[in-house]
Short mmCIF file of C-alpha atoms and ligand atoms in Angstrom, two decimals:
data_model
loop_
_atom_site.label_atom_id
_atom_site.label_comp_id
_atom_site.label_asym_id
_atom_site.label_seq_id
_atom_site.Cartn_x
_atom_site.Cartn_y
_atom_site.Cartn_z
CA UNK A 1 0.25 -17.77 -20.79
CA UNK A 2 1.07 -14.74 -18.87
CA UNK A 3 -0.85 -11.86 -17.11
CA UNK A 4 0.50 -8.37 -17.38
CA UNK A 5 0.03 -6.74 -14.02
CA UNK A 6 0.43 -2.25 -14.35
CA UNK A 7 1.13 -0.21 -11.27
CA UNK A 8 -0.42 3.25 -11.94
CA UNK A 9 1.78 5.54 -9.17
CA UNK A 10 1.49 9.44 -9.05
CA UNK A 11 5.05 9.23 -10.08
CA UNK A 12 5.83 6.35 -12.34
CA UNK A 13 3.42 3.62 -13.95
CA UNK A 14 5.41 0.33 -13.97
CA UNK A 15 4.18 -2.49 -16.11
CA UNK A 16 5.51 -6.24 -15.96
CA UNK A 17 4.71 -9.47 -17.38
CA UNK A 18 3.87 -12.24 -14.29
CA UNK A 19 3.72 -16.04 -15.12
CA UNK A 20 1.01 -18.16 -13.53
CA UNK A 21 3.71 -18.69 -10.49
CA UNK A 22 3.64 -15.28 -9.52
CA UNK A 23 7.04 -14.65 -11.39
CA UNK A 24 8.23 -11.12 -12.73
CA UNK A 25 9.53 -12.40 -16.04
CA UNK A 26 10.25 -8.52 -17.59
CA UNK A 27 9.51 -5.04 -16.82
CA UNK A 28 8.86 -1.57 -17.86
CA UNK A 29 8.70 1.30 -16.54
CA UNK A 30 8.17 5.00 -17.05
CA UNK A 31 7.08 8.37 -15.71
CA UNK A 32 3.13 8.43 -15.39
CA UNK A 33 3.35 12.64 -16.18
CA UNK A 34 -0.39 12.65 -14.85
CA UNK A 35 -1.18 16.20 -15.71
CA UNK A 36 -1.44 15.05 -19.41
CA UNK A 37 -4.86 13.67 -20.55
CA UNK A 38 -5.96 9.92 -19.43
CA UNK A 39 -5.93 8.91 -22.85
CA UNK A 40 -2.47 9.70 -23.38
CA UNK A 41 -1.67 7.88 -20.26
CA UNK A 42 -3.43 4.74 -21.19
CA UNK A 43 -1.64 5.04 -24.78
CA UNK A 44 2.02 4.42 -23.35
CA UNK A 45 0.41 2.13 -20.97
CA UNK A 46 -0.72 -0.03 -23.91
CA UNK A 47 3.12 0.43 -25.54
CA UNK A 48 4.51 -0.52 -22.29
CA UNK A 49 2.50 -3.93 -22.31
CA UNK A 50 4.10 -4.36 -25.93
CA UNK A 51 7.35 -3.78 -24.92
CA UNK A 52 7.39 -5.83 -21.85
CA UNK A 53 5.55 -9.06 -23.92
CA UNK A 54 8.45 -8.29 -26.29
CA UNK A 55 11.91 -8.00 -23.68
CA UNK A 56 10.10 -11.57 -22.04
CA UNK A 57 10.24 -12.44 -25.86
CA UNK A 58 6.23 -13.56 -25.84
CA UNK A 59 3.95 -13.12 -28.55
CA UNK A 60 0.52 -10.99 -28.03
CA UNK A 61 -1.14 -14.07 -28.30
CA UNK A 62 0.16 -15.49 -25.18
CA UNK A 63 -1.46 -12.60 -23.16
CA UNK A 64 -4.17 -13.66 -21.14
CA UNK A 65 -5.10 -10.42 -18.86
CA UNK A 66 -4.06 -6.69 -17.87
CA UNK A 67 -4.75 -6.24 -14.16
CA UNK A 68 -4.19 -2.36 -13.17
CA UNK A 69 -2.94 -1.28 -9.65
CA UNK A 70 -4.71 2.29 -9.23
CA UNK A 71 -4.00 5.04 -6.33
CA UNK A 72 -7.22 5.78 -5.62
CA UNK A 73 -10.84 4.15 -5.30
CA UNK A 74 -12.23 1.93 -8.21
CA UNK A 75 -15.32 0.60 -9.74
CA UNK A 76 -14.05 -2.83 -10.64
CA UNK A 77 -17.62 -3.90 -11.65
CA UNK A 78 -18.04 -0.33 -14.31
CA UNK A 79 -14.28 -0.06 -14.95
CA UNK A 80 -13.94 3.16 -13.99
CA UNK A 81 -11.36 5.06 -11.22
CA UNK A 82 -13.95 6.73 -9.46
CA UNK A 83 -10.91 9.30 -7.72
CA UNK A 84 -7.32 9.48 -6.70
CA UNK A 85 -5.78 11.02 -4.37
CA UNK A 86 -2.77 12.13 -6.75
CA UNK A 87 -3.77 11.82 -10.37
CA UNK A 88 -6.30 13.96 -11.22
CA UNK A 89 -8.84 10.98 -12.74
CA UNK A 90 -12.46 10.78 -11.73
CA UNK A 91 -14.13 9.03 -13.25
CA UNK A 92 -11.65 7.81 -16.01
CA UNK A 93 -13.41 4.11 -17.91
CA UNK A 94 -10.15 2.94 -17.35
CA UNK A 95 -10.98 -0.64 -18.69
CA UNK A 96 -12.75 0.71 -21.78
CA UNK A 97 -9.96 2.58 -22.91
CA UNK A 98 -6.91 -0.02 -22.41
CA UNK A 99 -9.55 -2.41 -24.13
CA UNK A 100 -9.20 0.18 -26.99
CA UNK A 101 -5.38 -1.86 -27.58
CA UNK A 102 -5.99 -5.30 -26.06
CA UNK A 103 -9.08 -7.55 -26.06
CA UNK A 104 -8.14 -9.71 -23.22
CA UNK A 105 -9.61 -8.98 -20.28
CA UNK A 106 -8.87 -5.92 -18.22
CA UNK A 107 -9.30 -5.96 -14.21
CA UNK A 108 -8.71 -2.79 -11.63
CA UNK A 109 -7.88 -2.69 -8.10
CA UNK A 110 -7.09 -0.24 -5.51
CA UNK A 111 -3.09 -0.46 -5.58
CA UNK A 112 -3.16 -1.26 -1.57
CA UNK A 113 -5.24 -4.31 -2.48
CA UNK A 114 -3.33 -5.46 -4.88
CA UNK A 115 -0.13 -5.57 -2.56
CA UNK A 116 -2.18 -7.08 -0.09
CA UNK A 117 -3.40 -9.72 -3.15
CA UNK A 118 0.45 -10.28 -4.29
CA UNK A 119 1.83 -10.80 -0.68
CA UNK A 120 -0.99 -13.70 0.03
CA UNK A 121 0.07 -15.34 -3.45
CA UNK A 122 3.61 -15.06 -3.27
CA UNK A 123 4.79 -13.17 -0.79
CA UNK A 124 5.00 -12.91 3.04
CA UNK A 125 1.43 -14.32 3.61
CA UNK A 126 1.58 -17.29 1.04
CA UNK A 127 -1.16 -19.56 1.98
CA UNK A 128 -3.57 -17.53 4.34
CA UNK A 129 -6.52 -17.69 3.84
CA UNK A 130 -7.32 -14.63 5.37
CA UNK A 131 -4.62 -11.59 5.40
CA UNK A 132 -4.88 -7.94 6.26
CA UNK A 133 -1.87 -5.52 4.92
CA UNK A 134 -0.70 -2.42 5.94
CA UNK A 135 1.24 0.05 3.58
CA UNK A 136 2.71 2.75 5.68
CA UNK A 137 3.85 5.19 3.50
CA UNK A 138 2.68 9.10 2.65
CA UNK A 139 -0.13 7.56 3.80
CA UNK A 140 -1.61 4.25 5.14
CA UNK A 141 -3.18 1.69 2.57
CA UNK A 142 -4.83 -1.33 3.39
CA UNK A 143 -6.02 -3.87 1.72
CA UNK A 144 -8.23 -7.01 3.05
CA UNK A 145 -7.85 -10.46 1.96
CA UNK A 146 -10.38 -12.87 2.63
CA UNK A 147 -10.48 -16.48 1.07
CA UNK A 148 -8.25 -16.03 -1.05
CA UNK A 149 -9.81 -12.73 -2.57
CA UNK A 150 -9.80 -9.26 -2.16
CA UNK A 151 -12.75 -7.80 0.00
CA UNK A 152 -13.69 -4.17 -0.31
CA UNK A 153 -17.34 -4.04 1.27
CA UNK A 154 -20.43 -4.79 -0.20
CA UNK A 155 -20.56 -0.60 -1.85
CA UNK A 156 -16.71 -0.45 -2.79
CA UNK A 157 -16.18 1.55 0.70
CA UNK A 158 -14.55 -1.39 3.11
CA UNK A 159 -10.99 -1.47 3.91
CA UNK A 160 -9.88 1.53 4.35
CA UNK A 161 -8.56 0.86 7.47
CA UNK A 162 -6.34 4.30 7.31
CA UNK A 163 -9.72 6.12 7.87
CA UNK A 164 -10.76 4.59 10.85
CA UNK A 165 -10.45 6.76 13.95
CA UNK A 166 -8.05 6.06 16.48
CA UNK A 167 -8.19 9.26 18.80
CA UNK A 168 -11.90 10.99 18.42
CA UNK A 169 -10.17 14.54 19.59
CA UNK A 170 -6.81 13.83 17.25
CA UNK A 171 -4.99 15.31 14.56
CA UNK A 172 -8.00 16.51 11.88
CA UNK A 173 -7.19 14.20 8.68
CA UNK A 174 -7.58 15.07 5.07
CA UNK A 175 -10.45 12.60 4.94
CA UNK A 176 -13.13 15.27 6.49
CA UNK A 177 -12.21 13.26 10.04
CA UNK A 178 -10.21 13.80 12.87
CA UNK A 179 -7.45 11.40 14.62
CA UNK A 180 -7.39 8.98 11.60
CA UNK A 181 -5.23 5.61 11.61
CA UNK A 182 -3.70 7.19 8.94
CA UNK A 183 -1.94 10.46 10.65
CA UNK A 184 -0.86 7.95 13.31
CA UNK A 185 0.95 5.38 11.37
CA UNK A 186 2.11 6.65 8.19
CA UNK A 187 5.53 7.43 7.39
CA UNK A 188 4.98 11.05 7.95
CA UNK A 189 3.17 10.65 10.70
CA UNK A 190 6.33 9.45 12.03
CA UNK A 191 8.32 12.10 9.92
CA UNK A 192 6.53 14.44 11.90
CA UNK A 193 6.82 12.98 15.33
CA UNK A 194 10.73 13.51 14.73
CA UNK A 195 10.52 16.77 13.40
CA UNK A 196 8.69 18.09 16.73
CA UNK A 197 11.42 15.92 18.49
CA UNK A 198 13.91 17.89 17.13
CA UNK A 199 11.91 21.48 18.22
CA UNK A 200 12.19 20.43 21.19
CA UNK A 201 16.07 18.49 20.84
CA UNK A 202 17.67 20.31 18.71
CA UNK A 203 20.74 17.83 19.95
CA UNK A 204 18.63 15.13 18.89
CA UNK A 205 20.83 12.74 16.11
CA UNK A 206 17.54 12.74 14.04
CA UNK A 207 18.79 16.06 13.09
CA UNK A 208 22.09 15.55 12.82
CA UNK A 209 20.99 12.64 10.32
CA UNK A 210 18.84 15.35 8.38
CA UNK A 211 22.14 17.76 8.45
CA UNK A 212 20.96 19.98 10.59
CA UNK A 213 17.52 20.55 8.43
CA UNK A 214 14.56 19.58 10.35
CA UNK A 215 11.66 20.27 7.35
CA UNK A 216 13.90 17.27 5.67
CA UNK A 217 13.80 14.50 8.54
CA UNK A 218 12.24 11.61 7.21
CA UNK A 219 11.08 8.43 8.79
CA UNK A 220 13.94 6.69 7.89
CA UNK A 221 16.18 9.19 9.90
CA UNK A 222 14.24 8.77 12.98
CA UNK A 223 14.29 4.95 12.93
CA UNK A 224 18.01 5.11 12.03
CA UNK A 225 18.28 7.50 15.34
CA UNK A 226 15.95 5.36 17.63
CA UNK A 227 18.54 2.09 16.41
CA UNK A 228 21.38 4.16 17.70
CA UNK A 229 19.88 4.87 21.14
CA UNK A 230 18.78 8.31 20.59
CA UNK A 231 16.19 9.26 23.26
CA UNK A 232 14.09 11.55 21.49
CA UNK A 233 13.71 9.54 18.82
CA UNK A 234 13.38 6.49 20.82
CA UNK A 235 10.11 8.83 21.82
CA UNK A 236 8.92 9.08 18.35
CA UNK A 237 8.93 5.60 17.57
CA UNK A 238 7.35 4.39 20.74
CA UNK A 239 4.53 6.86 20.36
CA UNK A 240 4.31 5.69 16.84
CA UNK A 241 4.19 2.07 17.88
CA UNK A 242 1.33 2.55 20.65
CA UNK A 243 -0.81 3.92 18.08
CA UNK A 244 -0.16 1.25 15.22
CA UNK A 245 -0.54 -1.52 18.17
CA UNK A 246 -3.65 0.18 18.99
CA UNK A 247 -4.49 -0.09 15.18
CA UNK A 248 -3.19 -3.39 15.06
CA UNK A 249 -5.16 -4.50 18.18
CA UNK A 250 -8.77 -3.37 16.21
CA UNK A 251 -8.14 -5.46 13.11
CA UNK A 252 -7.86 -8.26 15.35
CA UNK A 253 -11.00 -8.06 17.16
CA UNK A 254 -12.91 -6.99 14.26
CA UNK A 255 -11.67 -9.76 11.73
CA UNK A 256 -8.94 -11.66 13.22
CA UNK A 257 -6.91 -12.75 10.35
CA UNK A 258 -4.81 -15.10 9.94
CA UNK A 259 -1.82 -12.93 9.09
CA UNK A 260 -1.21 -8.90 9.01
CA UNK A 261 1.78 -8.06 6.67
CA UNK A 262 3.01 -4.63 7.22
CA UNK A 263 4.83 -2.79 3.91
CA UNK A 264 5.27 0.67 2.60
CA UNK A 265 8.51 2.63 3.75
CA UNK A 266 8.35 2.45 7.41
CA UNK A 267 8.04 -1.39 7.36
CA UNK A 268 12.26 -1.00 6.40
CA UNK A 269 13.02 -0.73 9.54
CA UNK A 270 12.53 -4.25 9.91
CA UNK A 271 12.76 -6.47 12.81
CA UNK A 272 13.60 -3.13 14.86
CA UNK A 273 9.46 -2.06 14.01
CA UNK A 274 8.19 -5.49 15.09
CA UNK A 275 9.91 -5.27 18.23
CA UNK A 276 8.88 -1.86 18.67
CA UNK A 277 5.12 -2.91 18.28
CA UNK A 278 4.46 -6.38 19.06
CA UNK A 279 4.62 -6.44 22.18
CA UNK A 280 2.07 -3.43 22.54
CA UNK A 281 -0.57 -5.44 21.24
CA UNK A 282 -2.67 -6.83 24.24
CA UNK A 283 -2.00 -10.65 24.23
CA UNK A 284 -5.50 -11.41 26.82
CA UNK A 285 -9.06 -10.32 26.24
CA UNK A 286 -11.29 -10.30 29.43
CA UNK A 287 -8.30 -12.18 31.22
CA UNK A 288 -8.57 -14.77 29.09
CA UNK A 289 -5.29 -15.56 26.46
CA UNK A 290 -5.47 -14.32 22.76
CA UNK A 291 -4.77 -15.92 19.55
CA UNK A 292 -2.56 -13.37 17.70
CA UNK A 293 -2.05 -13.28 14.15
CA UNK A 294 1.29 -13.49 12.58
CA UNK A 295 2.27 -10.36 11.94
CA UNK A 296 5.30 -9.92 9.53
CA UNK A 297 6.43 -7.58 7.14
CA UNK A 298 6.05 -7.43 3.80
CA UNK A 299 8.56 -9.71 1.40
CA UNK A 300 7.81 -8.44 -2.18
CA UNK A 301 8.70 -4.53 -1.92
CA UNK A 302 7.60 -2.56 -5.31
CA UNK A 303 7.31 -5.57 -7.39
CA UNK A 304 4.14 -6.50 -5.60
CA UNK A 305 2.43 -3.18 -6.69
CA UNK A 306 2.93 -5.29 -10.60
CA UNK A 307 2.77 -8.92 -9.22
CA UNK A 308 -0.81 -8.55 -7.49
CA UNK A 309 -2.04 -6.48 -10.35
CA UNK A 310 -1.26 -9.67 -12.89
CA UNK A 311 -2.92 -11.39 -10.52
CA UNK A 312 -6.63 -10.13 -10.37
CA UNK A 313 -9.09 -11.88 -12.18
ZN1 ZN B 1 -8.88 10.24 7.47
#
């Protein structure tokens, strides 16, 4: 039997077919063209299931659940995608309408809880019981693992970690809030960091790794120019790293977990972030010596988005 496990992006909806292992045994994937109505959508989602049960060369029959990755908050209970923050659904009965084409069951999850879900059952955290992950990407996703299960709160509001306020008098967020985890951490919160860098350096290599176009620095460039020695971007990156220590250093005392992955595109800077950070994170509480968590980064990179959605239940 197999579970096919559908990560709904703003950009591309890829669908794969997972054995009970955790293995990606095929995959499809196409452009989600949001704009279009929901029932479209859900249409080529069902053909995509077909055609990935058919390149893994398994009959319908062998299907035993759809688990759906969504950017955006969900009603797993009702179904539904209540919002996203970029496809235009609210309040789309997701599950009612891919049960339309399939009559297995059909399970929904906010997509950072599902990476968080694949990376505790086959990925970097394989065995916790209890794992926190951190996507930092546009923005910062989170997603809470406890026992072996994903938590959300008792009213579908809990783990939004990217929400929580890290500087009362910060940078006003989106969200309604200001100084959010989330314009802190994220990759361009650290985009941005380099791009002031550069106002202020325009001899900075950040730019010179943008060619000379500072609205097109990326994350990536300043990490690559804080590697190299570059002072202003050795800057960004610090001031990055206090704040996601800071972040990191909350989790802890509010639910010490057993492990806290980090993914999304910053976390490719690799060892060079967890150097950057660890050793911001206070390692004594009231003088006495602290437990930490293992914190790692993230081993299953955009199959995970498919892998933890095969894997609800
Ligand atoms: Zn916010």
């Amino acid at each position: 039997m197999v579970s096919i496990g559908i990560d709904l992006g703003g950009t591309n909806i890829a669908v794969g077919a997972v054995s009970e292992e955790g293995a990606l045994l095929s995959q499809v994937c196409v452009p989600t063209r949001s704009q279009r109505p929901y029932q479209d959508v859900v249409r080529e989602m069902a053909a995509c299931v077909r055609e990935t049960l058919q390149k893994a060369q398994l009959p319908e029959t062998a299907l035993r659940s759809i688990g759906i990755g969504v950017p955006g908050a969900v009603d797993p209970v009702q179904g539904t995608v209540i919002g996203c923050s970029n496809i235009p659904w609210h309040g789309v009965p997701l599950r009612s309408e891919m049960q339309r084409y399939f009559s297995v069951p059909v399970f929904l999850e906010n997509d950072a809880t599902v990476a968080a879900l694949a990376e505790t059952v086959c990925g970097a955290a394989k065995g916790a019981g209890s794992c926190v992950m951190l996507t930092l990407g546009t923005g910062v996703g989170s997603g809470i693992i406890l026992n072996g299960r994903p938590w959300n709160g008792a009213f579908r509001q809990g783990g939004e970690i990217g929400h929580m306020v890290l500087y009362p008098n910060g940078v006003p967020c989106a969200c309604g809030r200001n100084g959010c985890v989330e314009r802190y951490c994220s990759a361009t919160a650290l985009a941005l960091r380099g791009k002031q860098a550069c106002w202020a350096h325009p001899d900075s290599l950040i730019l010179e790794k943008a060619g000379g176009d500072i609205e097109g620095i990326t994350a990536r460039m300043v990490m690559d120019a804080a590697k190299e020695g570059d002072a202003p971007a050795l800057r960004a990156v610090s001031a990055f790293a206090d704040a996601l220590a800071l972040t990191i250093d909350n989790i802890i005392n509010f639910l010490d977990p057993e492990i806290i992955v980090l993914g999304g595109g910053v976390s490719r800077a690799g060892a060079f972030l967890l150097d950057a950070v660890l050793p911001r994170i206070p390692t004594t509480d009231r003088l006495d010596p602290r437990t930490l968590p293992s914190i790692v980064l993230a081993q299953l990179g955009s199959e995970a988005g498919v892998i933890g959605a095969a894997m609800l239940q």
